[in-house]
PDB file of C-alpha atoms in Angstrom:
ATOM      1  CA  MET S 766      67.996 -49.646  40.748  1.00  0.00           C
ATOM      2  CA  SER S 767      70.698 -50.728  43.138  1.00  0.00           C
ATOM      3  CA  THR S 768      71.746 -54.138  44.362  1.00  0.00           C
ATOM      4  CA  ASP S 769      74.780 -55.613  46.016  1.00  0.00           C
ATOM      5  CA  ALA S 770      74.903 -58.427  43.470  1.00  0.00           C
ATOM      6  CA  ALA S 771      76.235 -58.182  39.927  1.00  0.00           C
ATOM      7  CA  LEU S 772      73.541 -60.650  38.860  1.00  0.00           C
ATOM      8  CA  ASP S 773      70.165 -60.962  40.536  1.00  0.00           C
ATOM      9  CA  VAL S 774      66.881 -62.406  39.260  1.00  0.00           C
ATOM     10  CA  THR S 775      63.462 -62.452  40.913  1.00  0.00           C
ATOM     11  CA  LEU S 776      60.533 -64.349  39.426  1.00  0.00           C
ATOM     12  CA  ALA S 777      57.255 -62.498  39.654  1.00  0.00           C
ATOM     13  CA  ARG S 778      54.888 -64.832  37.780  1.00  0.00           C
ATOM     14  CA  ASN S 779      54.981 -66.839  34.541  1.00  0.00           C
ATOM     15  CA  ALA S 780      57.837 -65.299  32.484  1.00  0.00           C
ATOM     16  CA  THR S 781      57.714 -61.944  34.285  1.00  0.00           C
ATOM     17  CA  VAL S 782      61.071 -61.532  35.986  1.00  0.00           C
ATOM     18  CA  LEU S 783      63.172 -58.717  37.400  1.00  0.00           C
ATOM     19  CA  ALA S 784      66.705 -59.196  36.108  1.00  0.00           C
ATOM     20  CA  THR S 785      69.482 -57.027  37.522  1.00  0.00           C
ATOM     21  CA  VAL S 786      72.906 -57.015  35.896  1.00  0.00           C
ATOM     22  CA  ASP S 787      75.519 -54.533  37.128  1.00  0.00           C
ATOM     23  CA  GLU S 788      72.888 -52.532  39.071  1.00  0.00           C
ATOM     24  CA  THR S 789      70.635 -52.084  36.023  1.00  0.00           C
ATOM     25  CA  THR S 790      67.247 -53.743  36.441  1.00  0.00           C
ATOM     26  CA  PHE S 791      65.151 -54.971  33.528  1.00  0.00           C
ATOM     27  CA  LEU S 792      61.491 -55.894  33.862  1.00  0.00           C
ATOM     28  CA  VAL S 793      61.058 -58.806  31.466  1.00  0.00           C
ATOM     29  CA  ASP S 794      57.781 -59.844  29.797  1.00  0.00           C
ATOM     30  CA  PRO S 795      55.312 -58.018  32.053  1.00  0.00           C
ATOM     31  CA  LEU S 796      52.037 -59.892  32.502  1.00  0.00           C
ATOM     32  CA  PHE S 797      50.095 -57.741  34.957  1.00  0.00           C
ATOM     33  CA  ALA S 798      46.529 -59.055  34.637  1.00  0.00           C
ATOM     34  CA  GLU S 799      44.718 -60.063  37.787  1.00  0.00           C
ATOM     35  CA  GLU S 800      44.113 -63.750  38.432  1.00  0.00           C
ATOM     36  CA  GLY S 801      41.482 -65.101  36.013  1.00  0.00           C
ATOM     37  CA  ALA S 802      41.078 -61.817  34.107  1.00  0.00           C
ATOM     38  CA  LEU S 803      42.132 -63.247  30.732  1.00  0.00           C
ATOM     39  CA  PRO S 804      40.496 -66.025  28.707  1.00  0.00           C
ATOM     40  CA  PRO S 805      42.151 -69.435  28.422  1.00  0.00           C
ATOM     41  CA  ILE S 806      44.576 -70.103  25.590  1.00  0.00           C
ATOM     42  CA  ASP S 807      42.450 -71.683  22.854  1.00  0.00           C
ATOM     43  CA  ASP S 808      42.689 -75.293  21.667  1.00  0.00           C
ATOM     44  CA  THR S 809      44.379 -76.523  24.824  1.00  0.00           C
ATOM     45  CA  PRO S 810      43.688 -79.411  27.224  1.00  0.00           C
ATOM     46  CA  ASN S 811      41.859 -77.275  29.809  1.00  0.00           C
ATOM     47  CA  ASP S 812      39.804 -74.098  29.760  1.00  0.00           C
ATOM     48  CA  ARG S 813      40.819 -72.304  32.962  1.00  0.00           C
ATOM     49  CA  ASN S 814      40.979 -68.519  32.786  1.00  0.00           C
ATOM     50  CA  ASN S 815      44.411 -66.896  32.927  1.00  0.00           C
ATOM     51  CA  PRO S 816      46.524 -66.133  34.817  1.00  0.00           C
ATOM     52  CA  LEU S 817      45.916 -69.143  37.043  1.00  0.00           C
ATOM     53  CA  VAL S 818      47.505 -67.429  40.047  1.00  0.00           C
ATOM     54  CA  PRO S 819      47.667 -63.887  41.440  1.00  0.00           C
ATOM     55  CA  MET S 820      50.660 -61.617  41.069  1.00  0.00           C
ATOM     56  CA  PRO S 821      52.814 -61.964  44.199  1.00  0.00           C
ATOM     57  CA  ASP S 822      53.814 -58.988  46.279  1.00  0.00           C
ATOM     58  CA  VAL S 823      57.200 -58.192  44.749  1.00  0.00           C
ATOM     59  CA  ASP S 824      59.020 -54.946  44.066  1.00  0.00           C
ATOM     60  CA  LEU S 825      58.582 -54.355  40.319  1.00  0.00           C
ATOM     61  CA  SER S 826      60.819 -51.254  40.206  1.00  0.00           C
ATOM     62  CA  HIS S 827      62.921 -51.223  37.049  1.00  0.00           C
ATOM     63  CA  ASP S 828      65.120 -49.123  34.813  1.00  0.00           C
ATOM     64  CA  ALA S 829      63.924 -50.560  31.500  1.00  0.00           C
ATOM     65  CA  VAL S 830      61.559 -53.156  30.047  1.00  0.00           C
ATOM     66  CA  VAL S 831      62.418 -56.113  27.811  1.00  0.00           C
ATOM     67  CA  VAL S 832      59.673 -57.920  25.869  1.00  0.00           C
ATOM     68  CA  THR S 833      60.739 -61.139  24.172  1.00  0.00           C
ATOM     69  CA  HIS S 834      57.505 -61.274  22.135  1.00  0.00           C
ATOM     70  CA  ARG S 835      53.973 -59.938  22.367  1.00  0.00           C
ATOM     71  CA  HIS S 836      51.976 -63.087  23.087  1.00  0.00           C
ATOM     72  CA  PRO S 837      49.361 -62.193  25.726  1.00  0.00           C
ATOM     73  CA  ASP S 838      51.028 -64.231  28.481  1.00  0.00           C
ATOM     74  CA  HIS S 839      54.179 -62.112  28.045  1.00  0.00           C
ATOM     75  CA  PHE S 840      52.742 -58.636  27.513  1.00  0.00           C
ATOM     76  CA  ASP S 841      49.161 -57.646  28.214  1.00  0.00           C
ATOM     77  CA  GLU S 842      46.818 -54.679  28.306  1.00  0.00           C
ATOM     78  CA  ALA S 843      47.269 -54.320  32.054  1.00  0.00           C
ATOM     79  CA  ALA S 844      50.994 -53.811  31.454  1.00  0.00           C
ATOM     80  CA  VAL S 845      50.262 -51.144  28.843  1.00  0.00           C
ATOM     81  CA  GLU S 846      48.173 -49.307  31.410  1.00  0.00           C
ATOM     82  CA  ALA S 847      50.589 -49.724  34.313  1.00  0.00           C
ATOM     83  CA  LEU S 848      53.958 -49.022  32.733  1.00  0.00           C
ATOM     84  CA  ASP S 849      55.427 -45.547  32.359  1.00  0.00           C
ATOM     85  CA  PRO S 850      54.961 -44.686  28.655  1.00  0.00           C
ATOM     86  CA  ASP S 851      58.428 -43.108  28.656  1.00  0.00           C
ATOM     87  CA  VAL S 852      60.216 -46.218  29.965  1.00  0.00           C
ATOM     88  CA  PRO S 853      63.004 -47.528  27.695  1.00  0.00           C
ATOM     89  CA  LEU S 854      61.458 -50.621  26.122  1.00  0.00           C
ATOM     90  CA  PHE S 855      63.570 -53.179  24.250  1.00  0.00           C
ATOM     91  CA  CYS S 856      61.839 -55.505  21.795  1.00  0.00           C
ATOM     92  CA  GLN S 857      62.022 -57.434  18.549  1.00  0.00           C
ATOM     93  CA  PRO S 858      62.213 -55.172  15.465  1.00  0.00           C
ATOM     94  CA  ALA S 859      59.047 -56.754  14.054  1.00  0.00           C
ATOM     95  CA  GLU S 860      57.046 -55.544  17.052  1.00  0.00           C
ATOM     96  CA  GLU S 861      58.326 -51.966  17.322  1.00  0.00           C
ATOM     97  CA  ASP S 862      55.289 -50.409  15.673  1.00  0.00           C
ATOM     98  CA  ALA S 863      52.859 -52.195  17.980  1.00  0.00           C
ATOM     99  CA  PHE S 864      54.547 -50.752  21.069  1.00  0.00           C
ATOM    100  CA  VAL S 865      54.513 -47.274  19.522  1.00  0.00           C
ATOM    101  CA  GLU S 866      50.808 -47.701  18.863  1.00  0.00           C
ATOM    102  CA  ASP S 867      50.394 -48.636  22.533  1.00  0.00           C
ATOM    103  CA  GLY S 868      51.750 -45.195  23.409  1.00  0.00           C
ATOM    104  CA  PHE S 869      55.326 -45.993  24.402  1.00  0.00           C
ATOM    105  CA  THR S 870      57.684 -43.169  23.478  1.00  0.00           C
ATOM    106  CA  ASP S 871      61.116 -44.789  23.951  1.00  0.00           C
ATOM    107  CA  VAL S 872      60.847 -48.055  22.035  1.00  0.00           C
ATOM    108  CA  ARG S 873      64.247 -49.549  21.210  1.00  0.00           C
ATOM    109  CA  PRO S 874      64.090 -52.444  18.748  1.00  0.00           C
ATOM    110  CA  VAL S 875      67.144 -54.688  18.998  1.00  0.00           C
ATOM    111  CA  GLU S 876      68.335 -55.983  15.660  1.00  0.00           C
ATOM    112  CA  GLU S 877      71.473 -57.574  17.124  1.00  0.00           C
ATOM    113  CA  THR S 878      72.805 -55.572  20.081  1.00  0.00           C
ATOM    114  CA  ALA S 879      71.959 -52.548  22.189  1.00  0.00           C
ATOM    115  CA  SER S 880      73.582 -50.807  25.147  1.00  0.00           C
ATOM    116  CA  PHE S 881      71.854 -49.512  28.251  1.00  0.00           C
ATOM    117  CA  GLY S 882      72.929 -48.648  31.764  1.00  0.00           C
ATOM    118  CA  GLY S 883      76.444 -49.936  31.261  1.00  0.00           C
ATOM    119  CA  VAL S 884      75.391 -53.386  30.013  1.00  0.00           C
ATOM    120  CA  THR S 885      74.944 -54.825  26.545  1.00  0.00           C
ATOM    121  CA  LEU S 886      71.825 -56.602  25.314  1.00  0.00           C
ATOM    122  CA  HIS S 887      72.154 -59.190  22.560  1.00  0.00           C
ATOM    123  CA  ARG S 888      68.974 -60.456  20.909  1.00  0.00           C
ATOM    124  CA  THR S 889      69.128 -64.218  20.390  1.00  0.00           C
ATOM    125  CA  PRO S 890      67.059 -66.641  18.289  1.00  0.00           C
ATOM    126  CA  GLY S 891      64.237 -68.829  19.538  1.00  0.00           C
ATOM    127  CA  ARG S 892      61.913 -71.462  18.111  1.00  0.00           C
ATOM    128  CA  HIS S 893      58.465 -71.448  19.704  1.00  0.00           C
ATOM    129  CA  GLY S 894      57.632 -75.105  19.051  1.00  0.00           C
ATOM    130  CA  HIS S 895      58.348 -77.565  16.273  1.00  0.00           C
ATOM    131  CA  GLY S 896      57.752 -77.627  12.526  1.00  0.00           C
ATOM    132  CA  GLU S 897      54.863 -75.683  11.053  1.00  0.00           C
ATOM    133  CA  LEU S 898      53.524 -74.827  14.490  1.00  0.00           C
ATOM    134  CA  ALA S 899      56.732 -72.954  15.324  1.00  0.00           C
ATOM    135  CA  GLU S 900      56.302 -70.925  12.147  1.00  0.00           C
ATOM    136  CA  ALA S 901      52.687 -70.144  13.041  1.00  0.00           C
ATOM    137  CA  MET S 902      53.672 -68.938  16.508  1.00  0.00           C
ATOM    138  CA  GLY S 903      55.558 -66.069  14.890  1.00  0.00           C
ATOM    139  CA  PRO S 904      58.946 -64.573  15.703  1.00  0.00           C
ATOM    140  CA  VAL S 905      60.232 -64.951  19.252  1.00  0.00           C
ATOM    141  CA  SER S 906      63.519 -63.873  20.765  1.00  0.00           C
ATOM    142  CA  GLY S 907      65.728 -64.377  23.750  1.00  0.00           C
ATOM    143  CA  PHE S 908      68.126 -61.817  25.179  1.00  0.00           C
ATOM    144  CA  VAL S 909      71.607 -62.057  26.633  1.00  0.00           C
ATOM    145  CA  VAL S 910      72.378 -59.304  29.129  1.00  0.00           C
ATOM    146  CA  GLU S 911      76.130 -58.903  29.333  1.00  0.00           C
ATOM    147  CA  GLY S 912      77.940 -56.999  32.062  1.00  0.00           C
ATOM    148  CA  ALA S 913      80.469 -58.050  34.680  1.00  0.00           C
ATOM    149  CA  GLU S 914      78.414 -61.242  34.684  1.00  0.00           C
ATOM    150  CA  THR S 915      76.224 -62.532  31.869  1.00  0.00           C
ATOM    151  CA  LEU S 916      72.583 -63.619  31.953  1.00  0.00           C
ATOM    152  CA  TYR S 917      70.840 -65.522  29.150  1.00  0.00           C
ATOM    153  CA  LEU S 918      67.051 -65.120  29.059  1.00  0.00           C
ATOM    154  CA  ALA S 919      66.104 -67.796  26.551  1.00  0.00           C
ATOM    155  CA  GLY S 920      62.486 -66.729  26.019  1.00  0.00           C
ATOM    156  CA  ASP S 921      59.789 -68.997  24.603  1.00  0.00           C
ATOM    157  CA  THR S 922      61.878 -71.582  22.803  1.00  0.00           C
ATOM    158  CA  VAL S 923      62.470 -75.294  22.711  1.00  0.00           C
ATOM    159  CA  TRP S 924      65.945 -76.818  22.706  1.00  0.00           C
ATOM    160  CA  TYR S 925      67.475 -76.572  19.239  1.00  0.00           C
ATOM    161  CA  GLU S 926      70.852 -75.809  17.732  1.00  0.00           C
ATOM    162  CA  PRO S 927      70.764 -71.985  18.002  1.00  0.00           C
ATOM    163  CA  VAL S 928      70.179 -72.297  21.774  1.00  0.00           C
ATOM    164  CA  ALA S 929      73.293 -74.464  21.999  1.00  0.00           C
ATOM    165  CA  GLU S 930      75.159 -71.928  19.863  1.00  0.00           C
ATOM    166  CA  THR S 931      74.065 -69.063  22.120  1.00  0.00           C
ATOM    167  CA  LEU S 932      75.326 -70.911  25.191  1.00  0.00           C
ATOM    168  CA  ALA S 933      78.654 -71.591  23.495  1.00  0.00           C
ATOM    169  CA  ARG S 934      79.052 -68.047  22.198  1.00  0.00           C
ATOM    170  CA  PHE S 935      78.281 -66.137  25.387  1.00  0.00           C
ATOM    171  CA  ASP S 936      79.233 -68.677  28.085  1.00  0.00           C
ATOM    172  CA  PRO S 937      76.688 -67.134  30.484  1.00  0.00           C
ATOM    173  CA  ASP S 938      76.940 -67.226  34.254  1.00  0.00           C
ATOM    174  CA  ALA S 939      73.213 -67.854  34.576  1.00  0.00           C
ATOM    175  CA  VAL S 940      70.409 -69.016  32.284  1.00  0.00           C
ATOM    176  CA  VAL S 941      66.663 -68.481  32.712  1.00  0.00           C
ATOM    177  CA  LEU S 942      64.523 -70.906  30.703  1.00  0.00           C
ATOM    178  CA  ASN S 943      60.806 -70.766  29.972  1.00  0.00           C
ATOM    179  CA  GLY S 944      59.437 -74.165  30.936  1.00  0.00           C
ATOM    180  CA  GLY S 945      55.965 -75.534  31.520  1.00  0.00           C
ATOM    181  CA  ALA S 946      55.920 -77.658  28.331  1.00  0.00           C
ATOM    182  CA  ALA S 947      53.101 -75.439  27.032  1.00  0.00           C
ATOM    183  CA  ARG S 948      51.068 -77.162  24.355  1.00  0.00           C
ATOM    184  CA  PHE S 949      47.910 -77.258  22.302  1.00  0.00           C
ATOM    185  CA  ASN S 950      45.614 -80.241  21.811  1.00  0.00           C
ATOM    186  CA  GLU S 951      47.681 -81.295  18.804  1.00  0.00           C
ATOM    187  CA  GLY S 952      51.412 -81.194  18.257  1.00  0.00           C
ATOM    188  CA  GLU S 953      54.507 -81.123  20.421  1.00  0.00           C
ATOM    189  CA  PRO S 954      55.135 -78.669  23.275  1.00  0.00           C
ATOM    190  CA  ILE S 955      56.001 -75.090  22.344  1.00  0.00           C
ATOM    191  CA  THR S 956      58.105 -74.274  25.427  1.00  0.00           C
ATOM    192  CA  MET S 957      60.722 -76.307  27.235  1.00  0.00           C
ATOM    193  CA  GLY S 958      59.860 -79.592  28.894  1.00  0.00           C
ATOM    194  CA  VAL S 959      62.015 -82.001  30.863  1.00  0.00           C
ATOM    195  CA  ASP S 960      64.170 -83.151  27.937  1.00  0.00           C
ATOM    196  CA  ASP S 961      64.813 -79.573  26.792  1.00  0.00           C
ATOM    197  CA  VAL S 962      65.857 -78.483  30.283  1.00  0.00           C
ATOM    198  CA  ARG S 963      68.119 -81.506  30.635  1.00  0.00           C
ATOM    199  CA  ALA S 964      69.761 -80.660  27.307  1.00  0.00           C
ATOM    200  CA  VAL S 965      70.503 -77.116  28.464  1.00  0.00           C
ATOM    201  CA  ARG S 966      71.796 -78.396  31.805  1.00  0.00           C
ATOM    202  CA  GLU S 967      74.224 -80.708  29.969  1.00  0.00           C
ATOM    203  CA  ALA S 968      75.362 -77.960  27.581  1.00  0.00           C
ATOM    204  CA  THR S 969      76.447 -75.307  30.080  1.00  0.00           C
ATOM    205  CA  ASP S 970      78.232 -74.794  33.371  1.00  0.00           C
ATOM    206  CA  ALA S 971      75.949 -71.851  34.124  1.00  0.00           C
ATOM    207  CA  ALA S 972      73.383 -71.802  36.871  1.00  0.00           C
ATOM    208  CA  VAL S 973      70.052 -72.779  35.286  1.00  0.00           C
ATOM    209  CA  ALA S 974      66.635 -71.594  36.486  1.00  0.00           C
ATOM    210  CA  VAL S 975      63.260 -72.428  34.958  1.00  0.00           C
ATOM    211  CA  VAL S 976      60.256 -70.073  35.035  1.00  0.00           C
ATOM    212  CA  HIS S 977      57.015 -69.952  32.968  1.00  0.00           C
ATOM    213  CA  MET S 978      55.456 -72.580  35.227  1.00  0.00           C
ATOM    214  CA  GLU S 979      51.964 -73.130  36.682  1.00  0.00           C
ATOM    215  CA  ALA S 980      50.567 -69.740  35.655  1.00  0.00           C
ATOM    216  CA  ILE S 981      48.949 -70.242  32.228  1.00  0.00           C
ATOM    217  CA  ASN S 982      46.372 -72.896  31.327  1.00  0.00           C
ATOM    218  CA  HIS S 983      48.329 -74.604  28.548  1.00  0.00           C
ATOM    219  CA  CYS S 984      51.509 -75.064  30.640  1.00  0.00           C
ATOM    220  CA  LEU S 985      51.015 -78.642  31.787  1.00  0.00           C
ATOM    221  CA  LEU S 986      54.409 -79.519  33.310  1.00  0.00           C
ATOM    222  CA  SER S 987      54.415 -78.814  37.045  1.00  0.00           C
ATOM    223  CA  ARG S 988      57.278 -77.571  39.148  1.00  0.00           C
ATOM    224  CA  GLU S 989      57.195 -80.770  41.201  1.00  0.00           C
ATOM    225  CA  GLU S 990      57.505 -82.911  38.073  1.00  0.00           C
ATOM    226  CA  LEU S 991      60.384 -80.849  36.699  1.00  0.00           C
ATOM    227  CA  ARG S 992      62.292 -80.882  39.999  1.00  0.00           C
ATOM    228  CA  ALA S 993      61.887 -84.648  40.260  1.00  0.00           C
ATOM    229  CA  ALA S 994      63.140 -85.244  36.721  1.00  0.00           C
ATOM    230  CA  THR S 995      66.194 -82.938  36.709  1.00  0.00           C
ATOM    231  CA  GLU S 996      69.313 -82.291  38.763  1.00  0.00           C
ATOM    232  CA  ASP S 997      71.104 -79.023  39.541  1.00  0.00           C
ATOM    233  CA  VAL S 998      68.215 -76.955  38.158  1.00  0.00           C
ATOM    234  CA  LEU S 999      66.527 -74.126  40.077  1.00  0.00           C
ATOM    235  CA  VAL S1000      62.719 -74.022  39.830  1.00  0.00           C
ATOM    236  CA  PRO S1001      61.623 -70.940  41.782  1.00  0.00           C
ATOM    237  CA  GLU S1002      58.173 -70.245  43.157  1.00  0.00           C
ATOM    238  CA  ASP S1003      56.308 -67.076  42.219  1.00  0.00           C
ATOM    239  CA  GLY S1004      57.806 -64.133  44.076  1.00  0.00           C
ATOM    240  CA  GLU S1005      61.077 -65.929  44.779  1.00  0.00           C
ATOM    241  CA  ARG S1006      64.516 -64.452  44.291  1.00  0.00           C
ATOM    242  CA  VAL S1007      66.623 -66.902  42.328  1.00  0.00           C
ATOM    243  CA  GLY S1008      69.748 -67.726  44.286  1.00  0.00           C
ATOM    244  CA  PHE S1009      72.509 -67.927  41.707  1.00  0.00           C
TER     245      PHE S1009
END
């Protein structure tokens, strides 16, 4: 792919973004299901079918795919069917076999780092919730894409020390957070809410954008609420190019 910018991010829907660093474009966490085609997340405060909104009309052209984890709101059967089986696909090592079973032929598990298209990918830690619930949610990862400029895709995580350490280590130019304060009927949120986003904002000089909003039934924090409660944070609409 080609772009005039060294760093460019477009939100498609939920956590599905097109991230371009140094003219290499990564399709991140493809959720391709049509509006309402998937069941609601269980044990949550409402029972609306997912996704809550349609996929906007955006150019999904890409050089490679990055999947932070295989929860159904980040990678679904429609993506398996739509993606080129030969596309380079970067993932957590624990999920390599599942992608191979899906028919992908160029699966590249990232233990720590990988190189592609002139940029370097670093897999970073995440904690998908708090306490025992975080353990039950299984392994999740973020990715830092490092080129002339550096992008940190935090993935499904709450604010905790390894996120602060990642920000300090890589000093990114831009950060994309998964917000929405997703939750179940019991327990604390499993993705970032207002306090988490504020903590990131205070910890970095990078541009900060928040996605993973208003698309899945257990994400209860709205864009309007997040914008009202934070400063100097970008909260893009579906289909919007994030203006770093």
